[in-house]
Short mmCIF file of C-alpha atoms and ligand atoms in Angstrom, two decimals:
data_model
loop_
_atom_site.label_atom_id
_atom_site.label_comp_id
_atom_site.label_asym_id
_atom_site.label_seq_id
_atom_site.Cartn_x
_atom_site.Cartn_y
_atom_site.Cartn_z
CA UNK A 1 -17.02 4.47 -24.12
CA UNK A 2 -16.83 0.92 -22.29
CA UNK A 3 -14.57 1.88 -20.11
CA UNK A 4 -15.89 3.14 -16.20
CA UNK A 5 -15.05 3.97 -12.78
CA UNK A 6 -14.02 0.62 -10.57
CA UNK A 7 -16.43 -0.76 -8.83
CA UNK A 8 -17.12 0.76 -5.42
CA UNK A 9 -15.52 4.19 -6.16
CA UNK A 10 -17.50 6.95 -7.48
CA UNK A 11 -16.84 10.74 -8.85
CA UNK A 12 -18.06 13.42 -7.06
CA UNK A 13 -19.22 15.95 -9.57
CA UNK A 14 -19.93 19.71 -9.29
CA UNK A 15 -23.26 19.53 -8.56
CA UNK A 16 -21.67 17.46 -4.87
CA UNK A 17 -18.53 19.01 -5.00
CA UNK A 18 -19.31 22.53 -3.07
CA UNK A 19 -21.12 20.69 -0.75
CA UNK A 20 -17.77 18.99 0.00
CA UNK A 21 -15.68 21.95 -0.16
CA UNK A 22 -18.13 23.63 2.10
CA UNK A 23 -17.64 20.62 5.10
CA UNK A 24 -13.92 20.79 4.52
CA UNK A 25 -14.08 24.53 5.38
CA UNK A 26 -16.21 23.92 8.69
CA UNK A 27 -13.95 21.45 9.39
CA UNK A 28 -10.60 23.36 8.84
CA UNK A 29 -12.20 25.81 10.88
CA UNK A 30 -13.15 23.63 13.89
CA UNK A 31 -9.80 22.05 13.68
CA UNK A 32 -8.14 25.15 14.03
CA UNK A 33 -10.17 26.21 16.91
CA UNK A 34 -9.32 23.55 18.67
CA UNK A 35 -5.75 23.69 18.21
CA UNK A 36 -5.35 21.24 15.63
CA UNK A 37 -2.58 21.64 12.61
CA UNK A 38 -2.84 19.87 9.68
CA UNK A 39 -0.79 17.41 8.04
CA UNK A 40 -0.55 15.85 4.68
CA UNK A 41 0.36 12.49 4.62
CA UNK A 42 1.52 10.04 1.90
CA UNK A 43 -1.55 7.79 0.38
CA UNK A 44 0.45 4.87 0.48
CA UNK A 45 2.59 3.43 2.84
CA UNK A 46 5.11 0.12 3.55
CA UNK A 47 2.21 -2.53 4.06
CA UNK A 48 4.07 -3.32 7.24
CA UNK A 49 2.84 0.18 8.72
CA UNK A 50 -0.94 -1.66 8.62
CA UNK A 51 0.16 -5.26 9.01
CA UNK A 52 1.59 -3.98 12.61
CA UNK A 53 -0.27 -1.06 13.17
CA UNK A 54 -3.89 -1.81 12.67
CA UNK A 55 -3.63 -5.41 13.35
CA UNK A 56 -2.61 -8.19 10.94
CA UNK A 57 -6.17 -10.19 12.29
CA UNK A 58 -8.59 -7.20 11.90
CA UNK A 59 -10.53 -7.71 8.54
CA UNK A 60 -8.97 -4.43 7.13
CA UNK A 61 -5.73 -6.00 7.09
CA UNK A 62 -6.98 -9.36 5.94
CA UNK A 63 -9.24 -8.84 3.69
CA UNK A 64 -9.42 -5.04 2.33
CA UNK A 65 -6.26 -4.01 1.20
CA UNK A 66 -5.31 -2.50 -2.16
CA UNK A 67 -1.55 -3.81 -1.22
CA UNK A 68 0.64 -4.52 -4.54
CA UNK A 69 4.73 -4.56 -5.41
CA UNK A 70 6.21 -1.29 -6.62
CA UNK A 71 8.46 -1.57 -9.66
CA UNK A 72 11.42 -2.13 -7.24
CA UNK A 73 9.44 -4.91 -5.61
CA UNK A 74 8.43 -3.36 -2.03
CA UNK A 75 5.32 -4.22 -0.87
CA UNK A 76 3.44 -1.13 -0.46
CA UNK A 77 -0.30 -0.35 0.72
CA UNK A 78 -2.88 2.39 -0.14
CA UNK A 79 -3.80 3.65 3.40
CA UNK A 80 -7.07 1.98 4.52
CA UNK A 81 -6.94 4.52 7.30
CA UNK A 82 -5.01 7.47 8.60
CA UNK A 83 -3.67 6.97 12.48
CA UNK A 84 -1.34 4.59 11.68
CA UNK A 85 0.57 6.99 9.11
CA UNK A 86 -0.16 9.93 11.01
CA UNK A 87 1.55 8.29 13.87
CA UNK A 88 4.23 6.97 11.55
CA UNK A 89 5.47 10.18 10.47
CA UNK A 90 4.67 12.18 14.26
CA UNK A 91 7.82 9.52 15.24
CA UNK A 92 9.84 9.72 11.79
CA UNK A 93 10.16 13.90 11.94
CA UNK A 94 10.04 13.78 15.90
CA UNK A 95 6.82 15.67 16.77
CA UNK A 96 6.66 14.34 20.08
CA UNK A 97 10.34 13.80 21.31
CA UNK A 98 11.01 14.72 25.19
CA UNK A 99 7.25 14.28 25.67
CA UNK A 100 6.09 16.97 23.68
CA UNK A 101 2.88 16.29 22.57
CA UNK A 102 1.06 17.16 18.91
CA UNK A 103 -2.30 17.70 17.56
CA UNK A 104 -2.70 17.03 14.21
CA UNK A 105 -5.15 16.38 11.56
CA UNK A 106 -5.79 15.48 7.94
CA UNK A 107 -8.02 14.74 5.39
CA UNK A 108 -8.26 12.34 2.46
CA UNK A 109 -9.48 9.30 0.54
CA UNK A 110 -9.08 5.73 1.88
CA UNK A 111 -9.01 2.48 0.14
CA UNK A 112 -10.73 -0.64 1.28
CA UNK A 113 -11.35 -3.79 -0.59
CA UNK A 114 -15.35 -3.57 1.19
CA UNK A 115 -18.40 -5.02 -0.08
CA UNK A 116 -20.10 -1.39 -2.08
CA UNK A 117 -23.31 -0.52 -0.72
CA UNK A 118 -24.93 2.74 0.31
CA UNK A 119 -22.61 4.83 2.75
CA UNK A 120 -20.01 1.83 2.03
CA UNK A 121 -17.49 2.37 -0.89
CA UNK A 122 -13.86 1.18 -2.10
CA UNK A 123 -12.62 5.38 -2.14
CA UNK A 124 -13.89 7.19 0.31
CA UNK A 125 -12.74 10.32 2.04
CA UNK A 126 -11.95 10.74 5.96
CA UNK A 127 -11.17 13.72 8.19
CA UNK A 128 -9.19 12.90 10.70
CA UNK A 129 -7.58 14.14 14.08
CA UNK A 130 -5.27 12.61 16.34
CA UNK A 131 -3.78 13.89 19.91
CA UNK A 132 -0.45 12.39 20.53
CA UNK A 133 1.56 12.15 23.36
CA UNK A 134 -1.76 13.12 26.03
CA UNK A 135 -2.40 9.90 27.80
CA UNK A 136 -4.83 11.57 30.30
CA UNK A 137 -9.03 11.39 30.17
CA UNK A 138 -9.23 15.25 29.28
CA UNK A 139 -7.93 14.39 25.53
CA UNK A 140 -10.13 11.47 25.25
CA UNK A 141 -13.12 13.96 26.14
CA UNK A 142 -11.39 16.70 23.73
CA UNK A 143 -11.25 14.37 20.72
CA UNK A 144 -15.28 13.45 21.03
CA UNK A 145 -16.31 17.26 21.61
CA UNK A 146 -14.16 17.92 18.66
CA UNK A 147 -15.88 15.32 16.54
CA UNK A 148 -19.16 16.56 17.76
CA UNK A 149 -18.64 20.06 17.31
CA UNK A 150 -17.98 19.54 13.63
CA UNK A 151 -21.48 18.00 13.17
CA UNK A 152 -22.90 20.35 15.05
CA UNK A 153 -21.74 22.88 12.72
CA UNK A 154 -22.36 21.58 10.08
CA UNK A 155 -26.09 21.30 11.50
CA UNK A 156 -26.07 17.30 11.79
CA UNK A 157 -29.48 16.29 13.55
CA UNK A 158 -29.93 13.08 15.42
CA UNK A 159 -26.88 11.88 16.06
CA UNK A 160 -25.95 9.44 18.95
CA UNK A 161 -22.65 8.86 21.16
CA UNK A 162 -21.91 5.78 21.46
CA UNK A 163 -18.98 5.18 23.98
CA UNK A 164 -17.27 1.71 25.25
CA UNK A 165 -13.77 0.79 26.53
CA UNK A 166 -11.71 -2.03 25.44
CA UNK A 167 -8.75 -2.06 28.46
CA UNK A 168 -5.58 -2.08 28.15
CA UNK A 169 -2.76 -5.34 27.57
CA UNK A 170 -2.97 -5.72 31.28
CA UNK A 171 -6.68 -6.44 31.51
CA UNK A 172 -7.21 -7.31 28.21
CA UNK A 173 -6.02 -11.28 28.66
CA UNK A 174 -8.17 -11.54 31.01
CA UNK A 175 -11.66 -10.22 29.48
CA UNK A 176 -9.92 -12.17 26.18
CA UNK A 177 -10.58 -15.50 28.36
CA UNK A 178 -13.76 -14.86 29.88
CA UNK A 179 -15.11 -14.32 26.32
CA UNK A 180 -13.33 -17.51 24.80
CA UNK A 181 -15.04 -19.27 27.79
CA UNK A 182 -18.41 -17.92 26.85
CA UNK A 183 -18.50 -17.93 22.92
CA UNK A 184 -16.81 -21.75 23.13
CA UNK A 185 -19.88 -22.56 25.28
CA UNK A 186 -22.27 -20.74 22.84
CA UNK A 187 -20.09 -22.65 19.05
CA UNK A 188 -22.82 -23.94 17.80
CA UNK A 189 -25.00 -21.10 17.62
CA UNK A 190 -22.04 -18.56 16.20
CA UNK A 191 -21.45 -18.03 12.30
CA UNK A 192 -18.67 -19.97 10.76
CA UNK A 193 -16.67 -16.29 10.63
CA UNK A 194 -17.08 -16.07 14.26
CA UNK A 195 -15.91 -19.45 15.16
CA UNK A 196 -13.09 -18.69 13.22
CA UNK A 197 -12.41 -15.98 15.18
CA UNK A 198 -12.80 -17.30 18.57
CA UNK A 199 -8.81 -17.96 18.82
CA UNK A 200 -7.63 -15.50 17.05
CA UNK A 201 -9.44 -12.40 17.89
CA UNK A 202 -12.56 -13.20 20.03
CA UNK A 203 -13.41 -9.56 20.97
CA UNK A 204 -14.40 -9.50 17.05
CA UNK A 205 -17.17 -11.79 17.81
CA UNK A 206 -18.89 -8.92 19.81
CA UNK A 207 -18.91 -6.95 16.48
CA UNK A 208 -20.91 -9.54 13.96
CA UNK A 209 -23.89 -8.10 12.50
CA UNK A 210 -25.63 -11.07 11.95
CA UNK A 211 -28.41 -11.68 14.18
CA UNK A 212 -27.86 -15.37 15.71
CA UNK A 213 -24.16 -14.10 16.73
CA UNK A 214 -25.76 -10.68 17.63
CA UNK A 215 -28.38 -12.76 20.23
CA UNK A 216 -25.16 -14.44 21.55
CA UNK A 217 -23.14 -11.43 21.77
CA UNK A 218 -25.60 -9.51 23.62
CA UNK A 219 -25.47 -11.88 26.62
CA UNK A 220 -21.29 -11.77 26.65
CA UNK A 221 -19.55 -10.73 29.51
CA UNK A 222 -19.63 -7.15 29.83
CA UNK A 223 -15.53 -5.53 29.54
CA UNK A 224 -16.54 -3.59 32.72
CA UNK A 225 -16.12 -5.99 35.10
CA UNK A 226 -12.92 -7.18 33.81
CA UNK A 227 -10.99 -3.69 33.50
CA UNK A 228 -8.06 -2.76 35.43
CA UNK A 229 -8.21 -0.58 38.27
CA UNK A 230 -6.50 2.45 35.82
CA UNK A 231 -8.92 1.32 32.86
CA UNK A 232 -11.83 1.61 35.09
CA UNK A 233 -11.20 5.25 36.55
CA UNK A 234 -9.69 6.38 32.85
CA UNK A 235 -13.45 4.97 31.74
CA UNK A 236 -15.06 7.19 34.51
CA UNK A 237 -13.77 10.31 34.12
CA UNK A 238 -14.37 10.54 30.84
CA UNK A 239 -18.02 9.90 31.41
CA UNK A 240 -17.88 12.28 33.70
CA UNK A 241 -16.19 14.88 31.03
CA UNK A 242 -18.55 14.22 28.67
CA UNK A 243 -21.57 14.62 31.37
CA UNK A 244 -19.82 17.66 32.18
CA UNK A 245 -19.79 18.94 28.80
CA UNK A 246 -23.58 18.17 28.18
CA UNK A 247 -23.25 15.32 25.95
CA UNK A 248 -25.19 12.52 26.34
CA UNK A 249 -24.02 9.23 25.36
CA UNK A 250 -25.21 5.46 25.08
CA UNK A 251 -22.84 2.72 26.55
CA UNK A 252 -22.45 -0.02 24.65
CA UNK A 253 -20.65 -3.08 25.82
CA UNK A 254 -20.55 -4.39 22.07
CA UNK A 255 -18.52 -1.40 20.57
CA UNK A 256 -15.06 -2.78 19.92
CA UNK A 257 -14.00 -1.01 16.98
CA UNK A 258 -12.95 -2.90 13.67
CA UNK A 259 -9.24 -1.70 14.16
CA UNK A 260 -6.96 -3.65 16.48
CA UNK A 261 -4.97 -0.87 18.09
CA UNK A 262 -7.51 0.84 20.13
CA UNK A 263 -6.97 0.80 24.38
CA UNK A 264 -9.33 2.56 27.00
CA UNK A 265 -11.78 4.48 24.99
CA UNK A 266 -13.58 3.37 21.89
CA UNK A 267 -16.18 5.71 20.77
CA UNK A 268 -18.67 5.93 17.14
CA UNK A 269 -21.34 8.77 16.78
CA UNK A 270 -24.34 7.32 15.08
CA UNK A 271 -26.46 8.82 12.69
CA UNK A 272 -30.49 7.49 12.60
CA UNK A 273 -30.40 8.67 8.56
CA UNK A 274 -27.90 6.47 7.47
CA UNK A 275 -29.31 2.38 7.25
CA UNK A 276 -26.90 -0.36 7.74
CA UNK A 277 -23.45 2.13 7.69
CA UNK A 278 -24.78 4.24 10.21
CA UNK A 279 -21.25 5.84 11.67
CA UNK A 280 -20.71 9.37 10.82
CA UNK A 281 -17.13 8.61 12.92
CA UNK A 282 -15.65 6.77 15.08
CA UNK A 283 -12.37 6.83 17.10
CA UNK A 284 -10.72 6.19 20.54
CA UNK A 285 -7.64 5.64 22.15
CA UNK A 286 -4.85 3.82 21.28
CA UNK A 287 -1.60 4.10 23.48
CA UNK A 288 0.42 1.27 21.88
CA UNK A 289 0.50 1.75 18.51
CA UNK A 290 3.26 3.52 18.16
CA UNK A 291 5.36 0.99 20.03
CA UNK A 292 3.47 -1.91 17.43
CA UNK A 293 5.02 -0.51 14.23
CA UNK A 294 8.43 -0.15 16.13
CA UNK A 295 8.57 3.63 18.03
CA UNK A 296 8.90 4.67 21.67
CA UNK A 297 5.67 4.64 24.05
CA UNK A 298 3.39 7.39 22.89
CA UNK A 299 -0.13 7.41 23.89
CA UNK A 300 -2.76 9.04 21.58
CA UNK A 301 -6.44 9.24 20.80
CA UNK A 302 -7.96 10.38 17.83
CA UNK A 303 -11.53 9.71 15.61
CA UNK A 304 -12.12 9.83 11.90
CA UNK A 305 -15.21 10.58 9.97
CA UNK A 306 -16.39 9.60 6.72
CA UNK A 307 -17.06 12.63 4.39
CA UNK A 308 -18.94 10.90 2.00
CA UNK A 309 -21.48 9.85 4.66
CA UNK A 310 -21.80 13.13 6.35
CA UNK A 311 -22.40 15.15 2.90
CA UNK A 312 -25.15 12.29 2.44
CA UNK A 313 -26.90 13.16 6.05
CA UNK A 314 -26.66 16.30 5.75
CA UNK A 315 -28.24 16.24 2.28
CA UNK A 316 -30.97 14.01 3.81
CA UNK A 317 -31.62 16.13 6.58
CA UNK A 318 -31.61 19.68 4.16
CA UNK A 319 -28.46 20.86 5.98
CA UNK A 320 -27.25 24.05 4.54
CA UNK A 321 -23.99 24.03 2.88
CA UNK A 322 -23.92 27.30 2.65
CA UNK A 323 -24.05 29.68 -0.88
CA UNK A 324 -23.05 27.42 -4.05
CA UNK A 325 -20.20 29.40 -5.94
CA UNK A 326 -21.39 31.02 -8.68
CA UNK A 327 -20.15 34.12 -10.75
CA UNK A 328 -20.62 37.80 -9.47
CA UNK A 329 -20.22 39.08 -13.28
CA UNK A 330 -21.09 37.68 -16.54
CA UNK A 331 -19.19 39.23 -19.54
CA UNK A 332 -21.21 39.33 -22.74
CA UNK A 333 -19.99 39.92 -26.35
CA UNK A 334 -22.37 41.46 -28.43
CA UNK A 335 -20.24 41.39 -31.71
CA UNK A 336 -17.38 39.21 -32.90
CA UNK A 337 -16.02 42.43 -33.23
CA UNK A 338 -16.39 43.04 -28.84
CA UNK A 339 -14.99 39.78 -28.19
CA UNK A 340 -11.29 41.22 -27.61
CA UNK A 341 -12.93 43.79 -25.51
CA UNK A 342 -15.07 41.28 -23.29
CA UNK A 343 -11.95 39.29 -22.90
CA UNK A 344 -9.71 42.12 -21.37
CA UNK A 345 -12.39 43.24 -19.23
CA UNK A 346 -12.91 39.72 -17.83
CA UNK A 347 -9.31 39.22 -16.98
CA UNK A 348 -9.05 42.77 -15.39
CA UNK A 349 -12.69 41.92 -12.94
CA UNK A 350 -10.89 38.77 -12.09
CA UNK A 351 -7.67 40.21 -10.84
CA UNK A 352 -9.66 42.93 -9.25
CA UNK A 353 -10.93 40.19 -7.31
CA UNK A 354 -15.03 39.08 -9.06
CA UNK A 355 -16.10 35.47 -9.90
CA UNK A 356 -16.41 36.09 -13.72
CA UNK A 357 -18.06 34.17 -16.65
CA UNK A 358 -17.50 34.83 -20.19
CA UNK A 359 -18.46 32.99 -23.37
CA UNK A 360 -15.19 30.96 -24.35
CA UNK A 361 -16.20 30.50 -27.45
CA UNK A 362 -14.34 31.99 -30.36
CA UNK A 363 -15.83 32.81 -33.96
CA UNK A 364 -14.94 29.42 -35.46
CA UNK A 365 -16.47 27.18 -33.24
CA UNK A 366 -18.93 27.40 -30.03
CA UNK A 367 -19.44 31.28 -30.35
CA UNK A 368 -22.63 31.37 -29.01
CA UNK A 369 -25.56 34.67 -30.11
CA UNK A 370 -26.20 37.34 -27.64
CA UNK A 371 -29.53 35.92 -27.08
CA UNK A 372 -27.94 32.55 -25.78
CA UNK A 373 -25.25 34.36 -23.89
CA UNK A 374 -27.69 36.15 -21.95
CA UNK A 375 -30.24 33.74 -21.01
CA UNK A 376 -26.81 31.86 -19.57
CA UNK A 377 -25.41 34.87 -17.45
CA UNK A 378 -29.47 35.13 -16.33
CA UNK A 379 -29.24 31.45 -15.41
CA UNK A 380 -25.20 31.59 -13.88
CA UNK A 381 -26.79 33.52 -10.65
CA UNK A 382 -24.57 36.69 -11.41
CA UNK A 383 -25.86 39.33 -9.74
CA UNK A 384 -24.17 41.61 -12.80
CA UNK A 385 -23.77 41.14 -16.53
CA UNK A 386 -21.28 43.58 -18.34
CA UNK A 387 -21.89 43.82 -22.27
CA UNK A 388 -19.66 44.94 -25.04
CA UNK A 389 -21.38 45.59 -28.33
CA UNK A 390 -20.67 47.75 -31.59
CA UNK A 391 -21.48 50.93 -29.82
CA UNK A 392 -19.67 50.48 -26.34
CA UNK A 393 -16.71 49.10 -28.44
CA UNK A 394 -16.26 52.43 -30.42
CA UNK A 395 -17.40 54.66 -27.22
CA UNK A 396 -14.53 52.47 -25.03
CA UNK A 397 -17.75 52.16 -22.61
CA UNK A 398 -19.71 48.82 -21.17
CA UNK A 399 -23.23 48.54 -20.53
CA UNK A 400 -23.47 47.34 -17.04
CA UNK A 401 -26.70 45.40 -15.80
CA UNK A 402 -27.83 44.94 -12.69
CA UNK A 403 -29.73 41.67 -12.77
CA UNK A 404 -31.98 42.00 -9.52
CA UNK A 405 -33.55 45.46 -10.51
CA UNK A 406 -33.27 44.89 -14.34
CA UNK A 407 -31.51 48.62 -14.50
CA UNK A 408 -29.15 48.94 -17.57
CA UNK A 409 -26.38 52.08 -17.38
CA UNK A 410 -23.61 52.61 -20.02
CA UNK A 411 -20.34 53.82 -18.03
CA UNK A 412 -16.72 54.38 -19.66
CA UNK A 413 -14.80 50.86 -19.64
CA UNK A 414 -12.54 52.36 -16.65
CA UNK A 415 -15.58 52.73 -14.52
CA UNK A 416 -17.26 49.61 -14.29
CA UNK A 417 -15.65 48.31 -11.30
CA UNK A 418 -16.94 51.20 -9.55
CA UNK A 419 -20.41 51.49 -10.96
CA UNK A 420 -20.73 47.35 -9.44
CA UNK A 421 -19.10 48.19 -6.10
CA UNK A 422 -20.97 51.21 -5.57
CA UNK A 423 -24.10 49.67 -6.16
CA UNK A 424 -23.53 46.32 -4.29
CA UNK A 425 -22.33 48.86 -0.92
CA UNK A 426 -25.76 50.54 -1.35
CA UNK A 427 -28.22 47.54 -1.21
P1 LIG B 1 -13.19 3.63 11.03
O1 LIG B 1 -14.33 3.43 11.96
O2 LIG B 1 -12.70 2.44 10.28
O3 LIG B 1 -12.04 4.26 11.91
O4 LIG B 1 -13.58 4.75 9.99
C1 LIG B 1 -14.00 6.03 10.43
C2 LIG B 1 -15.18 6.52 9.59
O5 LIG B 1 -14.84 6.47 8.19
C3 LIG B 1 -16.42 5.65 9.69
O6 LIG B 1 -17.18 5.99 10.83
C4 LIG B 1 -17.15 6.03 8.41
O7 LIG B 1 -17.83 7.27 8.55
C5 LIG B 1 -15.99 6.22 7.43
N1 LIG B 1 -15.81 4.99 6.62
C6 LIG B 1 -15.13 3.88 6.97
N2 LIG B 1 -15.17 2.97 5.98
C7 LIG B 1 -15.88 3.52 4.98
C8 LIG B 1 -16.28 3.10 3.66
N3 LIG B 1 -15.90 1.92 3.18
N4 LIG B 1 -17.03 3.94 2.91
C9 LIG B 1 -17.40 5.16 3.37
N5 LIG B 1 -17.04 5.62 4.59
C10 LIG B 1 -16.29 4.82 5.38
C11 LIG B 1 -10.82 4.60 11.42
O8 LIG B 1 -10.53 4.65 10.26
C12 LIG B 1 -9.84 5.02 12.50
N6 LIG B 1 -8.56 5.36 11.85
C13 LIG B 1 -10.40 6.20 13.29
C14 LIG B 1 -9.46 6.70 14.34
C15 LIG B 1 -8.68 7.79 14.29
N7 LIG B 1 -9.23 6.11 15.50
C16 LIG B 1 -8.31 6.80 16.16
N8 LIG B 1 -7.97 7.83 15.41
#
C-alpha cells in the first residue's frame, strides 16, 4: 500500500495506547480533585476565533494553521490550541455571567503546520485547564500546582518551573519600546526573522532559539523593571504562593510564550529528558482574551500539556503506567463441536463483569488447534483459562485452569464463575 499517514502525524498503537489511557485517568482524576469539570469542545473553529484570539502576528497564526473553506465557503480552522475555544464557548453558553467564575478542562489533539521532529508533531494531543473569571494571584498559583500535581502523579522526575511575567496593556507599551530601542541598536547582529519582527512583535525576539539572537536577547531589558505597580505585586505574590507551596521555580526574563494573549503570568515546566522540545506544559494568564475575540472582560489563567511528550518522559524515565489491560479469562474450544459452548460462556463472563478472550475463529477459516489456543491464553496474561472439549460438552461442565498454580478442576458450566471468584478472594 503507497498510501501513509501525513507527514508529522503519527498513530498511536496498542502497544502506546494504555500508556495514554492510563495519563488520561491520572489526569481526570487530578482535574476532578481540584475542582475542574470537563468540557468537550469542537476541533475546529471560525479562523477568526485564532486570528483574534491567539494573535494574528504569533507564528501559530501565521504560519501553522490547517485553515481551509467549508463547502459553504466559511473559513474555518482546526484548533492549534484550546483556550481560545474554551473561552469561546465559556461566553457563548454563559458560564461566567454576573461574575460567576468556571473551571474547566479538556483534552484533545491539536493541529499545527510545525516543522516534525522528536517531541514536535503536526497532531498532537493536549490536556488542558483553564480558570475563568478569577483575576486574583491565588488562581495563577492554583493552575501551576495543578499542572505540577499531574506530573507528580504520574511520577515525572526532573522537571523545572520556569515562571516570567509579560504585564499587562498598561505597561506593556512601555517595555514594547525599551526593547525596540535595544534590539534596533543590536540589527545587525539579529536573524533576518527577528528583524522582521522588531515592529511587529518585538517581545518575540526574546524567544529565538538561535544562538546570535539568543546572545542578544540575554542582555535585553529585563520586563521587571518596566511592570506596572499591579503587574509587579500580581508577580510577587505568586512567587510567594508558589514558595509557599514548596515549589521551586527558575525566573526567566526570556519566557514570553509563543501565544499573543497571555498578561501577568507566563509559566512552562521543563523536562531535562526531552532535547530541543523540552516543555511538558506551559500556560499563564491571559485577562483580555475574551474581550479580543469580541466578549465582556473576563480574566482567566490556564496551562496545557502535551500528552505525547509526557507519555515519552515518562517512558524514558521507566514511569509506571500502571497494569496493561489484559484478559482475566481465556475461553478455549477443544472441539468444533465446543465452539457454541465456549461462545455462550464467554458472553455470560463478560456480562458478569471478566476481561475475556476467545478464539474468533470459526471452522472455515482461522480456527486455530487447542495447542495454539493455549499457548495464546498462556501468553494473553489471563490469570484463568476455561476449556470446553468433547467431554465437558456432553457433561454441561468446563474445565477451569488456574494459570499461576497450574491446578486444573472440572466444575458444572453454572459454577465457573464461582470456582474463579472463590479462588481469586483466597489468594
Ligand atoms: P503551548 O505552549 O503552545 O501552549 O502548548 C502547550 C504544550 O503542548 C507544550 O508545552 C507542549 O507540551 C505541547 N505541544 C505544543 N506544540 C506541540 C507539538 N507541535 N507537538 C507536540 N506537543 C506540542 C498552549 O497551547 C496554550 N493554549 C496553553 C494555555 C492554556 N495557556 C493558557 N491556557
Amino acid at each position: 500500500m503507497d498510501i501513509r499517514a501525513p507527514r508529522g502525524v503519527r498513530d498511536i498503537l496498542p502497544d502506546e495506547s494504555w500508556k495514554w489511557a492510563y495519563v488520561l485517568d491520572v489526569t481526570a482524576k487530578t482535574m476532578a480533585d481540584f475542582g475542574y469539570a470537563e468540557v468537550h469542545l469542537p476541533v475546529f473553529e471560525q479562523t477568526e476565533l485564532f486570528s483574534r484570539g491567539v494573535g494574528d502576528t504569533t507564528d501559530i497564526v501565521e504560519k501553522e494553521m490547517y485553515t481551509f473553506l467549508d463547502r459553504g465557503g466559511r473559513s474555518v480552522t482546526l484548533r492549534p490550541e484550546a483556550t481560545a475555544g474554551m473561552v469561546r464557548a465559556a461566553l457563548e453558553h454563559g458560564l461566567c455571567v454576573h461574575g460567576a467564575s468556571a473551571k474547566l478542562w479538556c483534552q484533545g489533539p491539536m493541529f499545527r503546520y510545525e516543522r516534525p521532529q522528536k517531541g514536535r508533531y503536526r497532531q498532537f494531543c493536549q490536556l488542558d485547564a483553564e480558570c475563568l473569571g478569577l483575576p486574583g494571584p491565588v488562581a495563577d498559583v492554583e493552575i501551576i500546582a495543578l499542572s505540577a500535581e499531574i506530573f507528580r502523579r504520574l511520577g515525572l522526575k526532573n522537571l523545572e518551573v520556569v515562571l516570567n511575567s509579560v504585564g499587562c496593556p498598561n505597561c506593556r507599551p512601555g517595555y514594547r519600546q525599551a526593547l525596540v530601542d535595544y534590539f534596533t541598536s543590536k540589527k545587525e547582529g539579529l536573524c533576518e526573522t527577528c528583524i522582521g519582527r522588531l515592529d511587529r512583535n518585538p517581545l518575540r525576539v526574546l524567544d529565538c532559539k538561535l544562538p546570535d539572537c539568543g546572545a542578544i536577547a540575554d542582555a535585553a531589558p529585563a520586563v521587571y523593571e518596566h511592570l506596572c505597580g499591579e503587574c509587579t505585586s500580581h508577580f510577587e505574590e505568586v512567587k510567594a504562593g508558589l514558595t509557599r507551596l514548596g515549589f521551586v521555580y527558575k525566573l526567566d526574563k526570556r519566557l514570553v510564550r509563543g501565544l499573543d494573549y497571555y498578561t501577568r503570568t507566563a509559566y512552562e515546566i521543563l523536562s531535562g529528558d526531552l532535547g530541543a522540545q523540552n516543555a511538558v506544559c506551559g500556560g499563564g494568564r491571559y485577562d483580555n482574551l475574551s474581550e479580543s475575540i469580541g466578549g465582556p472582560h473576563l480574566p482567566g489563567v490556564g496551562f496545557a500539556g502535551g500528552i505525547d511528550r509526557i507519555v515519552m518522559v515518562m517512558e524514558q524515565q521507566g514511569a509506571s503506567f500502571g497494569e496493561r489491560p489484559q484478559p482475566a479469562v481465556c475461553v478455549v474450544a477443544q472441539s468444533e463441536a465446543a465452539r457454541g459452548a465456549s461462545q455462550v460462556l464467554t458472553h455470560r463472563l463478560r456480562r458478569e463483569g471478566f476481561a475475556v478472550e476467545q478464539d474468533a475463529g470459526d471452522s472455515s477459516r482461522w480456527a486455530r488447534s487447542f495447542r495454539a489456543q493455549m499457548k495464546s491464553a498462556g501468553g494473553s496474561g489471563a490469570a484463568w483459562v476455561c476449556i470446553i472439549g468433547d467431554e465437558e460438552l456432553a457433561s454441561g461442565s468446563v474445565a477451569v485452569k488456574n494459570m499461576n498454580t497450574g491446578d486444573q478442576v472440572v466444575v458444572p458450566d453454572a459454577e465457573v464463575t464461582r470456582t474463579i471468584q472463590t479462588a481469586t478472594s483466597e489468594v
